């Protein structure tokens, strides 16, 4: 018999079950409505991953369109480790083809990643050979690899990129945001085993190719400069050297070379010190070349005229507590002759007349002690102490280039300022950035600032022409041109004193003097033969200047590339 | 055919249909990849639906009195199968548990059929021994039988199903009229045993810990629960679309068996999961209505037992999927992939329909009795 007690207890059980189901429905509401978006995002994160699609890096070319950096097609071999059927067999077959030990391939194939690169940047055609092996889970992709066809040429300016074509050094680094383009993304939908599945909506973001960079460099001039720099370095057994060839009116650097060279195609094989763009990142004492800037200050201030007489003390001069000496002792010299014969005593006397504040102001005006703003990573300011901290002797030696640290590019800018009639201009390595059709995306220009009058600049040019024609730099003369220049020799400061064996040899100059087309700075570091001879740098200047001028004449001067 | 018979058949058909669709959806890609046939699991389940239908009709047609008479032999057979499955010669091991018996190319889980045998036995015993249920000698025999069956199932090990069996048995004892003090006393004395069974066995303790805080170790113990929640949560209200689950792609383990509910939730959202829960609630409601108009106490208790085992099993499965209960390895009736469960559940529905049919004829008898 079914009694009311059975039915009553049934109702208790039923209400228990109904409340359980109600609780579960509430739980479902919580999960599927309240927490839905949070959980959805979490789920998406594990379902989706993305792979970068290389955009194709923009090229770098010189001012005449010669390609200095471009992309070549290479094959990159990859594997899906979970698809590999026999790891030992696969690695044994791949090893000789890829040139990787079988052990290493085995290790990579045992990875629990869904995708591994076995070898990237292999020669084009390798991929096809790998495919012919018909190995399950192994494939290849066509990738772009940076290639520098001129190898060492302009390598310090170009810099280099990593395997993913990201700029690491030099122009590649500085202009990376223009060159790299927009990475595309291939969105992968993966399953719980990390394998790619075909998604319902394939969303791919196409990469957009990078823009192309046009440099101020002229490959021919660069080549001349590098060849001559190398010859001089080898001949005199020097440690290092730099040359800058610059258009003094536009600030465009036509050539910038450093020794030692390196090949950016195999940048890994070179020590970092060989990859440094010394012309921008290294400082040295400018030596006698600095007398030009001391003279500039004196002329601009009206403290001296070029023909004013200065007594240079027959070679020995008590300056405060120190003695300043000249290599060639003389009695009376004109202001011009002080620069021509490079008299330290004369320069120190000029500085004393000017006073330290005035001298310091002009040094700063010429850009020493501050960045030139050249478009290159890693530029340094050099060393210039505040005039308040100068001792008497310090002011004296700075007037002829001791006790101050400058860079080649600072010297190039300052020399240009005299060459172009008194305007300091920012040196520059890039002309423009253009798109695939050659349409300019961005044009670069140099800021400029007048620092001395055109008259003062003319007087300085005359003095510097005399230096080459009659003074210490006769070896810099180029037939058919008037050359303005100044030599310099700086003792290197080693172990707390000025060395008698280690020198930096310098030359600054420009030509044709009446209407300069190029200004050139030459720096030779620690030659072993003819250690302190200004002739070494002057000769190098001469060879570079002569060949550059004949090349520029042939090709219609500076108008090309503009 | 009365209204209850009609409704319960419809609900059963809808749930089985949902199951077939979900099984195809969850297994097609895996089956395609490993067997080269996306319909592999679907076809097998379809076969079990046919077998289940035969079982349903057999259970519906079997003479009520015959069932009463053979309840003890059935129970003995059930216990025998449970013992048999423990022997390595007969029982097939999978995932660290010995749950399957091989029978002519097919494997089945004896515990599924034992669920029905135990319910029939308890319904018969409680209906016949109404007078001595208030005494210990009337209460003890069914408790001992429950302990024996439960113990054998725990031995497989299959604690989840054992707990389900014990719960349903206690509901039947309660509804059948056993003194509440006996039930409470027995339940209390079981607590230490349960504690020992859960916390002294490493994998169960991990399951409990994972249940308490799944996010503490999302790639370890919490993995399955988290993947289940991610599936349900991704579905939201409307779901990502039928067949479009991503969690089934090897993220959520057992997505076609114990966690199929989560994939349904991902593909058709709260609309789908809510609908399935409503169907189960309706099933319970109608099952109890069938009991209400059962011709006798045996039929009454039989209907309650079957309704409860299907309803509670669904509740536990959904509770696990929603992270409300620790992982127990309990399938979702009618829907999860698996032959033994489906055939037994359908046979259970057959028995329910059997009671429902008998009530129509019994009403006439009742009228006769009243006239006497």
Coordinates of N, CA and C in Angstrom, one line a residue, chain B residues 74-253:
Chain B
X74 N 18.6 -11.7 -10.1 CA 19.2 -10.6 -10.8 C 20.3 -10.0 -9.9
X75 N 20.0 -9.8 -8.6 CA 21.0 -9.2 -7.7 C 22.2 -10.1 -7.6
X76 N 21.9 -11.4 -7.5 CA 23.1 -12.3 -7.4 C 23.9 -12.3 -8.7
X77 N 23.2 -12.2 -9.8 CA 23.9 -12.1 -11.1 C 24.8 -10.8 -11.1
X78 N 24.2 -9.7 -10.7 CA 24.9 -8.4 -10.6 C 26.1 -8.5 -9.8
X79 N 26.0 -9.1 -8.6 CA 27.1 -9.2 -7.6 C 28.2 -10.1 -8.3
X80 N 27.8 -11.1 -8.9 CA 28.7 -12.1 -9.6 C 29.5 -11.3 -10.6
X81 N 28.8 -10.5 -11.5 CA 29.5 -9.7 -12.5 C 30.5 -8.7 -11.9
X82 N 30.1 -8.1 -10.8 CA 31.0 -7.2 -10.1 C 32.3 -7.8 -9.6
X83 N 32.1 -9.1 -9.1 CA 33.2 -9.8 -8.6 C 34.1 -10.2 -9.8
X84 N 33.4 -10.7 -10.9 CA 34.2 -11.1 -12.1 C 35.1 -10.0 -12.7
X85 N 34.5 -8.8 -12.7 CA 35.2 -7.7 -13.3 C 36.5 -7.4 -12.6
X86 N 36.6 -7.8 -11.3 CA 37.8 -7.5 -10.6 C 39.0 -8.4 -11.0
X87 N 38.7 -9.5 -11.6 CA 39.7 -10.5 -12.0 C 40.4 -10.1 -13.3
X88 N 41.7 -10.0 -13.4 CA 42.4 -9.6 -14.6 C 42.0 -10.4 -15.8
X89 N 41.6 -11.7 -15.6 CA 41.3 -12.5 -16.7 C 40.1 -12.1 -17.5
X90 N 39.2 -11.4 -16.7 CA 37.9 -11.0 -17.3 C 37.8 -9.5 -17.5
X91 N 38.2 -8.8 -16.4 CA 38.0 -7.4 -16.5 C 39.1 -6.6 -17.3
X92 N 38.7 -5.7 -18.0 CA 39.6 -4.9 -18.8 C 39.9 -3.6 -18.1
X93 N 41.2 -3.4 -18.0 CA 41.6 -2.2 -17.3 C 41.8 -1.0 -18.2
X94 N 41.4 0.1 -17.7 CA 41.6 1.4 -18.5 C 41.7 2.5 -17.5
X95 N 42.7 3.3 -17.7 CA 42.9 4.5 -16.9 C 43.0 4.1 -15.4
X96 N 43.6 3.0 -15.1 CA 43.9 2.6 -13.7 C 42.7 2.0 -13.0
X97 N 41.6 1.7 -13.7 CA 40.5 1.1 -13.1 C 40.0 -0.1 -13.9
X98 N 39.5 -1.1 -13.2 CA 39.0 -2.3 -13.8 C 37.5 -2.2 -13.8
X99 N 36.9 -1.7 -14.9 CA 35.5 -1.5 -14.9 C 34.7 -2.2 -16.0
X100 N 35.5 -2.7 -17.0 CA 34.8 -3.3 -18.2 C 34.9 -4.8 -18.2
X101 N 33.8 -5.4 -18.6 CA 33.9 -6.8 -18.9 C 33.8 -7.0 -20.4
X102 N 34.6 -7.9 -21.0 CA 34.6 -8.2 -22.4 C 33.5 -9.2 -22.7
X103 N 32.7 -8.9 -23.7 CA 31.6 -9.9 -24.0 C 31.5 -9.9 -25.5
X104 N 32.1 -10.9 -26.1 CA 31.9 -11.1 -27.5 C 32.2 -9.8 -28.3
X105 N 33.4 -9.3 -28.2 CA 33.8 -8.2 -29.0 C 33.4 -6.9 -28.4
X106 N 32.4 -6.9 -27.5 CA 32.0 -5.6 -26.9 C 32.4 -5.6 -25.5
X107 N 32.6 -4.4 -25.0 CA 32.9 -4.4 -23.5 C 31.8 -3.6 -22.9
X108 N 31.4 -4.0 -21.7 CA 30.4 -3.2 -21.0 C 30.8 -3.1 -19.5
X109 N 30.2 -2.1 -18.8 CA 30.4 -1.9 -17.4 C 29.3 -2.6 -16.6
X110 N 29.6 -3.7 -15.9 CA 28.6 -4.3 -15.1 C 27.9 -3.4 -14.1
X111 N 28.6 -2.4 -13.6 CA 28.1 -1.6 -12.6 C 26.8 -0.9 -13.1
X112 N 26.8 -0.6 -14.4 CA 25.6 0.1 -15.0 C 24.3 -0.8 -14.8
X113 N 24.5 -2.0 -15.2 CA 23.3 -2.9 -15.1 C 23.0 -3.2 -13.6
X114 N 24.0 -3.2 -12.8 CA 23.8 -3.5 -11.3 C 22.9 -2.3 -10.7
X115 N 23.1 -1.1 -11.3 CA 22.3 0.0 -10.8 C 20.8 -0.4 -10.8
X116 N 20.4 -1.0 -11.9 CA 19.0 -1.3 -12.1 C 18.6 -2.5 -11.2
X117 N 19.5 -3.5 -11.2 CA 19.2 -4.7 -10.3 C 19.0 -4.3 -8.9
X118 N 19.9 -3.4 -8.4 CA 19.8 -3.0 -7.0 C 18.5 -2.3 -6.7
X119 N 18.1 -1.4 -7.7 CA 16.9 -0.7 -7.5 C 15.7 -1.6 -7.4
X120 N 15.7 -2.6 -8.3 CA 14.6 -3.6 -8.4 C 14.5 -4.3 -7.0
X121 N 15.7 -4.8 -6.6 CA 15.8 -5.5 -5.3 C 15.3 -4.7 -4.2
X122 N 15.7 -3.4 -4.1 CA 15.3 -2.6 -3.0 C 13.8 -2.3 -3.0
X123 N 13.3 -2.0 -4.2 CA 11.9 -1.7 -4.3 C 11.1 -2.9 -3.9
X124 N 11.5 -4.1 -4.3 CA 10.8 -5.3 -3.9 C 10.9 -5.5 -2.4
X125 N 12.1 -5.4 -1.8 CA 12.3 -5.7 -0.4 C 11.5 -4.7 0.4
X126 N 11.6 -3.4 0.1 CA 10.9 -2.4 0.9 C 9.4 -2.5 0.8
X127 N 8.9 -2.9 -0.4 CA 7.5 -3.0 -0.6 C 7.0 -4.2 0.2
X128 N 7.7 -5.3 0.3 CA 7.3 -6.5 0.9 C 7.4 -6.4 2.4
X129 N 8.5 -5.7 2.9 CA 8.8 -5.8 4.4 C 8.4 -4.5 5.0
X130 N 7.3 -3.9 4.6 CA 6.8 -2.6 5.2 C 6.7 -2.7 6.7
X131 N 6.3 -3.9 7.2 CA 5.9 -4.0 8.6 C 7.2 -4.0 9.5
X132 N 8.2 -4.7 9.0 CA 9.4 -4.8 9.9 C 10.5 -3.8 9.6
X133 N 10.2 -2.7 8.8 CA 11.2 -1.7 8.5 C 11.5 -0.9 9.8
X134 N 10.7 -0.9 10.7 CA 10.9 -0.1 11.9 C 11.9 -0.9 12.9
X135 N 12.2 -2.1 12.5 CA 13.1 -2.9 13.4 C 14.4 -3.1 12.7
X136 N 15.4 -3.4 13.5 CA 16.8 -3.6 13.0 C 16.9 -4.7 12.0
X137 N 16.2 -5.8 12.3 CA 16.3 -7.0 11.4 C 15.7 -6.8 10.1
X138 N 14.8 -5.8 10.0 CA 14.2 -5.5 8.7 C 15.1 -4.5 8.0
X139 N 15.8 -3.7 8.7 CA 16.6 -2.6 8.1 C 18.0 -3.1 7.6
X140 N 18.5 -4.0 8.4 CA 19.9 -4.4 8.1 C 20.1 -5.1 6.8
X141 N 19.3 -6.1 6.4 CA 19.6 -6.8 5.1 C 19.8 -5.9 3.9
X142 N 18.9 -4.9 3.6 CA 19.2 -4.1 2.5 C 20.5 -3.3 2.7
X143 N 20.8 -2.8 3.9 CA 22.0 -2.0 4.2 C 23.2 -2.9 3.8
X144 N 23.1 -4.2 4.3 CA 24.3 -5.0 4.0 C 24.5 -5.2 2.5
X145 N 23.3 -5.4 1.8 CA 23.4 -5.6 0.3 C 24.0 -4.3 -0.3
X146 N 23.6 -3.2 0.1 CA 24.1 -1.9 -0.4 C 25.6 -1.8 -0.1
X147 N 26.0 -2.2 1.1 CA 27.4 -2.1 1.4 C 28.3 -3.1 0.6
X148 N 27.7 -4.3 0.3 CA 28.4 -5.3 -0.5 C 28.6 -4.7 -1.9
X149 N 27.5 -4.3 -2.5 CA 27.6 -3.8 -3.9 C 28.5 -2.5 -3.9
X150 N 28.3 -1.6 -3.0 CA 29.1 -0.4 -3.0 C 30.6 -0.7 -2.8
X151 N 30.8 -1.7 -1.9 CA 32.2 -2.0 -1.6 C 32.9 -2.6 -2.9
X152 N 32.1 -3.5 -3.6 CA 32.7 -4.1 -4.8 C 33.0 -3.0 -5.9
X153 N 32.1 -2.0 -5.9 CA 32.3 -0.9 -6.9 C 33.5 -0.1 -6.6
X154 N 33.6 0.2 -5.3 CA 34.8 1.0 -4.8 C 36.1 0.3 -5.1
X155 N 36.0 -1.0 -5.1 CA 37.2 -1.8 -5.4 C 37.7 -1.7 -6.8
X156 N 36.9 -1.2 -7.7 CA 37.3 -1.2 -9.1 C 38.5 -0.3 -9.4
X157 N 38.7 0.8 -9.0 CA 37.9 1.6 -8.1 C 37.0 2.6 -8.9
X158 N 35.8 2.8 -8.3 CA 34.8 3.7 -9.0 C 34.0 4.4 -7.9
X159 N 34.6 5.2 -7.1 CA 34.0 5.8 -5.9 C 32.8 6.6 -6.3
X160 N 32.8 7.3 -7.4 CA 31.7 8.2 -7.8 C 30.4 7.4 -8.0
X161 N 30.5 6.3 -8.8 CA 29.3 5.5 -9.0 C 28.9 4.9 -7.7
X162 N 29.8 4.4 -6.9 CA 29.4 3.8 -5.6 C 28.7 4.8 -4.7
X163 N 29.1 6.1 -4.7 CA 28.4 7.1 -4.0 C 27.0 7.4 -4.5
X164 N 26.9 7.4 -5.8 CA 25.6 7.5 -6.5 C 24.7 6.4 -6.1
X165 N 25.2 5.2 -6.1 CA 24.4 4.0 -5.7 C 23.9 4.1 -4.3
X166 N 24.8 4.5 -3.4 CA 24.5 4.6 -2.0 C 23.4 5.7 -1.8
X167 N 23.6 6.8 -2.5 CA 22.7 7.9 -2.3 C 21.3 7.5 -2.7
X168 N 21.2 6.9 -3.9 CA 19.9 6.5 -4.5 C 19.3 5.5 -3.5
X169 N 20.1 4.5 -3.0 CA 19.6 3.5 -2.1 C 19.0 4.1 -0.9
X170 N 19.7 5.1 -0.3 CA 19.2 5.8 0.9 C 17.9 6.5 0.6
X171 N 17.9 7.2 -0.5 CA 16.6 7.8 -0.9 C 15.5 6.8 -0.9
X172 N 15.7 5.6 -1.5 CA 14.7 4.6 -1.5 C 14.3 4.1 -0.1
X173 N 15.4 3.9 0.7 CA 15.1 3.5 2.1 C 14.2 4.6 2.8
X174 N 14.6 5.8 2.6 CA 13.9 6.9 3.2 C 12.4 7.0 2.7
X175 N 12.3 7.0 1.4 CA 10.9 7.0 0.9 C 10.1 5.7 1.3
X176 N 10.9 4.6 1.3 CA 10.2 3.3 1.6 C 9.7 3.3 3.0
X177 N 10.2 4.1 3.9 CA 9.6 4.2 5.2 C 10.6 3.8 6.4
X178 N 11.9 3.6 6.1 CA 12.8 3.2 7.1 C 12.9 4.4 8.2
X179 N 13.0 4.0 9.4 CA 13.1 5.0 10.5 C 14.3 5.9 10.2
X180 N 14.0 7.2 10.4 CA 15.0 8.2 10.1 C 16.2 8.1 11.0
X181 N 16.0 7.7 12.3 CA 17.1 7.5 13.2 C 18.1 6.5 12.7
X182 N 17.6 5.4 12.1 CA 18.5 4.4 11.5 C 19.3 5.0 10.3
X183 N 18.6 5.7 9.5 CA 19.3 6.3 8.3 C 20.4 7.3 8.7
X184 N 20.1 8.1 9.7 CA 21.0 9.1 10.2 C 22.2 8.4 10.8
X185 N 21.9 7.4 11.7 CA 23.0 6.7 12.3 C 23.9 6.0 11.3
X186 N 23.3 5.4 10.3 CA 24.2 4.7 9.3 C 25.0 5.7 8.6
X187 N 24.4 6.8 8.2 CA 25.1 7.9 7.4 C 26.3 8.4 8.3
X188 N 26.0 8.6 9.6 CA 27.1 9.1 10.4 C 28.3 8.1 10.5
X189 N 27.9 6.8 10.6 CA 29.0 5.8 10.8 C 29.8 5.7 9.5
X190 N 29.2 6.1 8.4 CA 29.9 6.0 7.1 C 30.9 7.2 6.9
X191 N 30.7 8.3 7.6 CA 31.6 9.4 7.4 C 33.1 9.1 7.5
X192 N 33.5 8.4 8.6 CA 34.9 8.1 8.6 C 35.4 7.3 7.5
X193 N 34.6 6.3 7.0 CA 35.0 5.5 5.9 C 35.2 6.3 4.7
X194 N 34.2 7.2 4.5 CA 34.3 8.1 3.3 C 35.5 9.0 3.3
X195 N 35.8 9.5 4.5 CA 37.0 10.3 4.7 C 38.2 9.5 4.3
X196 N 38.3 8.3 4.9 CA 39.5 7.5 4.6 C 39.6 7.2 3.0
X197 N 38.4 6.9 2.4 CA 38.4 6.6 1.0 C 38.9 7.8 0.2
X198 N 38.5 9.0 0.6 CA 38.8 10.2 -0.2 C 40.2 10.7 0.1
X199 N 40.5 10.9 1.3 CA 41.8 11.6 1.6 C 43.0 10.7 1.8
X200 N 42.8 9.4 1.8 CA 43.9 8.6 1.9 C 44.4 8.1 0.6
X201 N 43.7 8.4 -0.5 CA 44.1 7.9 -1.8 C 44.5 9.2 -2.6
X202 N 45.8 9.1 -3.0 CA 46.4 10.3 -3.6 C 45.6 11.0 -4.7
X203 N 45.1 10.2 -5.7 CA 44.5 10.8 -6.8 C 43.2 11.5 -6.4
X204 N 42.5 10.9 -5.4 CA 41.2 11.5 -5.0 C 41.5 12.8 -4.2
X205 N 42.6 12.8 -3.4 CA 42.9 14.0 -2.6 C 43.2 15.1 -3.6
X206 N 44.0 14.7 -4.7 CA 44.3 15.8 -5.7 C 43.0 16.3 -6.3
X207 N 42.1 15.4 -6.6 CA 40.8 15.9 -7.2 C 40.1 16.9 -6.3
X208 N 40.1 16.6 -4.9 CA 39.4 17.5 -4.0 C 40.2 18.8 -4.0
X209 N 41.5 18.7 -3.9 CA 42.3 20.0 -3.9 C 42.0 20.8 -5.1
X210 N 42.0 20.1 -6.3 CA 41.7 20.8 -7.5 C 40.4 21.5 -7.5
X211 N 39.4 20.7 -6.9 CA 38.0 21.3 -6.9 C 38.0 22.5 -6.0
X212 N 38.7 22.5 -4.9 CA 38.7 23.6 -4.0 C 39.4 24.9 -4.6
X213 N 40.5 24.7 -5.3 CA 41.1 25.8 -5.9 C 41.8 25.4 -7.2
X214 N 41.0 25.3 -8.3 CA 41.6 24.8 -9.6 C 42.6 25.7 -10.1
X215 N 42.5 27.0 -9.9 CA 43.5 28.0 -10.5 C 44.8 28.0 -9.9
X216 N 45.0 27.2 -8.8 CA 46.3 27.2 -8.1 C 47.3 26.4 -9.0
X217 N 46.8 25.5 -9.8 CA 47.7 24.7 -10.6 C 47.0 24.4 -12.0
X218 N 46.8 25.5 -12.8 CA 46.0 25.3 -14.0 C 46.5 24.3 -15.0
X219 N 47.7 24.0 -15.0 CA 48.2 23.0 -16.0 C 48.3 21.6 -15.3
X220 N 48.1 21.5 -14.0 CA 48.2 20.2 -13.4 C 46.8 19.7 -12.9
X221 N 46.6 19.6 -11.6 CA 45.4 19.0 -11.1 C 44.1 19.8 -11.5
X222 N 44.3 21.2 -11.7 CA 43.1 22.0 -12.0 C 42.8 22.0 -13.5
X223 N 43.6 21.3 -14.3 CA 43.5 21.4 -15.7 C 42.1 21.1 -16.2
X224 N 41.6 20.0 -15.9 CA 40.3 19.5 -16.4 C 39.1 20.5 -16.0
X225 N 39.1 20.8 -14.8 CA 38.1 21.7 -14.3 C 38.1 23.1 -15.0
X226 N 39.4 23.6 -15.1 CA 39.5 24.9 -15.7 C 39.1 24.8 -17.2
X227 N 39.5 23.8 -17.9 CA 39.1 23.7 -19.3 C 37.6 23.6 -19.4
X228 N 37.0 22.9 -18.5 CA 35.5 22.8 -18.5 C 34.9 24.2 -18.3
X229 N 35.4 24.9 -17.3 CA 34.9 26.3 -17.1 C 35.1 27.2 -18.3
X230 N 36.3 27.0 -18.9 CA 36.6 27.9 -20.1 C 35.6 27.6 -21.2
X231 N 35.3 26.3 -21.4 CA 34.3 25.9 -22.4 C 33.0 26.5 -22.1
X232 N 32.5 26.4 -20.9 CA 31.2 26.9 -20.5 C 31.2 28.4 -20.7
X233 N 32.2 29.0 -20.2 CA 32.3 30.5 -20.2 C 32.4 31.0 -21.6
X234 N 33.1 30.3 -22.5 CA 33.2 30.8 -23.9 C 31.9 30.8 -24.6
X235 N 31.0 29.8 -24.2 CA 29.7 29.7 -24.8 C 28.8 30.9 -24.5
X236 N 28.9 31.4 -23.3 CA 28.1 32.6 -22.9 C 26.6 32.2 -23.0
X237 N 25.8 33.2 -23.4 CA 24.3 32.9 -23.5 C 24.0 32.1 -24.7
X238 N 24.5 32.4 -25.9 CA 24.1 31.8 -27.1 C 25.0 30.8 -27.7
X239 N 26.2 30.7 -27.1 CA 27.2 29.7 -27.6 C 27.9 30.2 -28.8
X240 N 29.0 29.4 -29.2 CA 29.9 29.8 -30.3 C 29.3 29.2 -31.6
X241 N 28.3 28.4 -31.5 CA 27.8 27.8 -32.7 C 28.0 26.3 -32.7
X242 N 27.0 25.6 -33.2 CA 27.1 24.1 -33.1 C 28.3 23.7 -34.0
X243 N 29.1 22.8 -33.4 CA 30.3 22.3 -34.1 C 31.5 23.2 -34.0
X244 N 31.3 24.3 -33.4 CA 32.4 25.3 -33.4 C 33.2 25.3 -32.1
X245 N 33.0 24.4 -31.2 CA 33.8 24.4 -30.0 C 35.2 24.3 -30.3
X246 N 36.0 25.0 -29.5 CA 37.5 24.9 -29.7 C 38.0 24.0 -28.5
X247 N 37.3 24.0 -27.4 CA 37.8 23.3 -26.3 C 37.8 21.8 -26.5
X248 N 36.9 21.3 -27.5 CA 36.9 19.9 -27.7 C 38.2 19.5 -28.5
X249 N 38.9 20.4 -29.0 CA 40.1 20.1 -29.8 C 41.3 19.8 -28.9
X250 N 41.1 18.8 -28.1 CA 42.2 18.2 -27.2 C 42.5 19.1 -26.0
X251 N 41.7 20.2 -25.8 CA 41.9 21.0 -24.6 C 41.2 20.3 -23.4
X252 N 40.0 20.0 -23.6 CA 39.2 19.4 -22.5 C 39.2 17.9 -22.6
X253 N 39.9 17.2 -21.7 CA 39.9 15.7 -21.8 C 38.5 15.2 -21.5

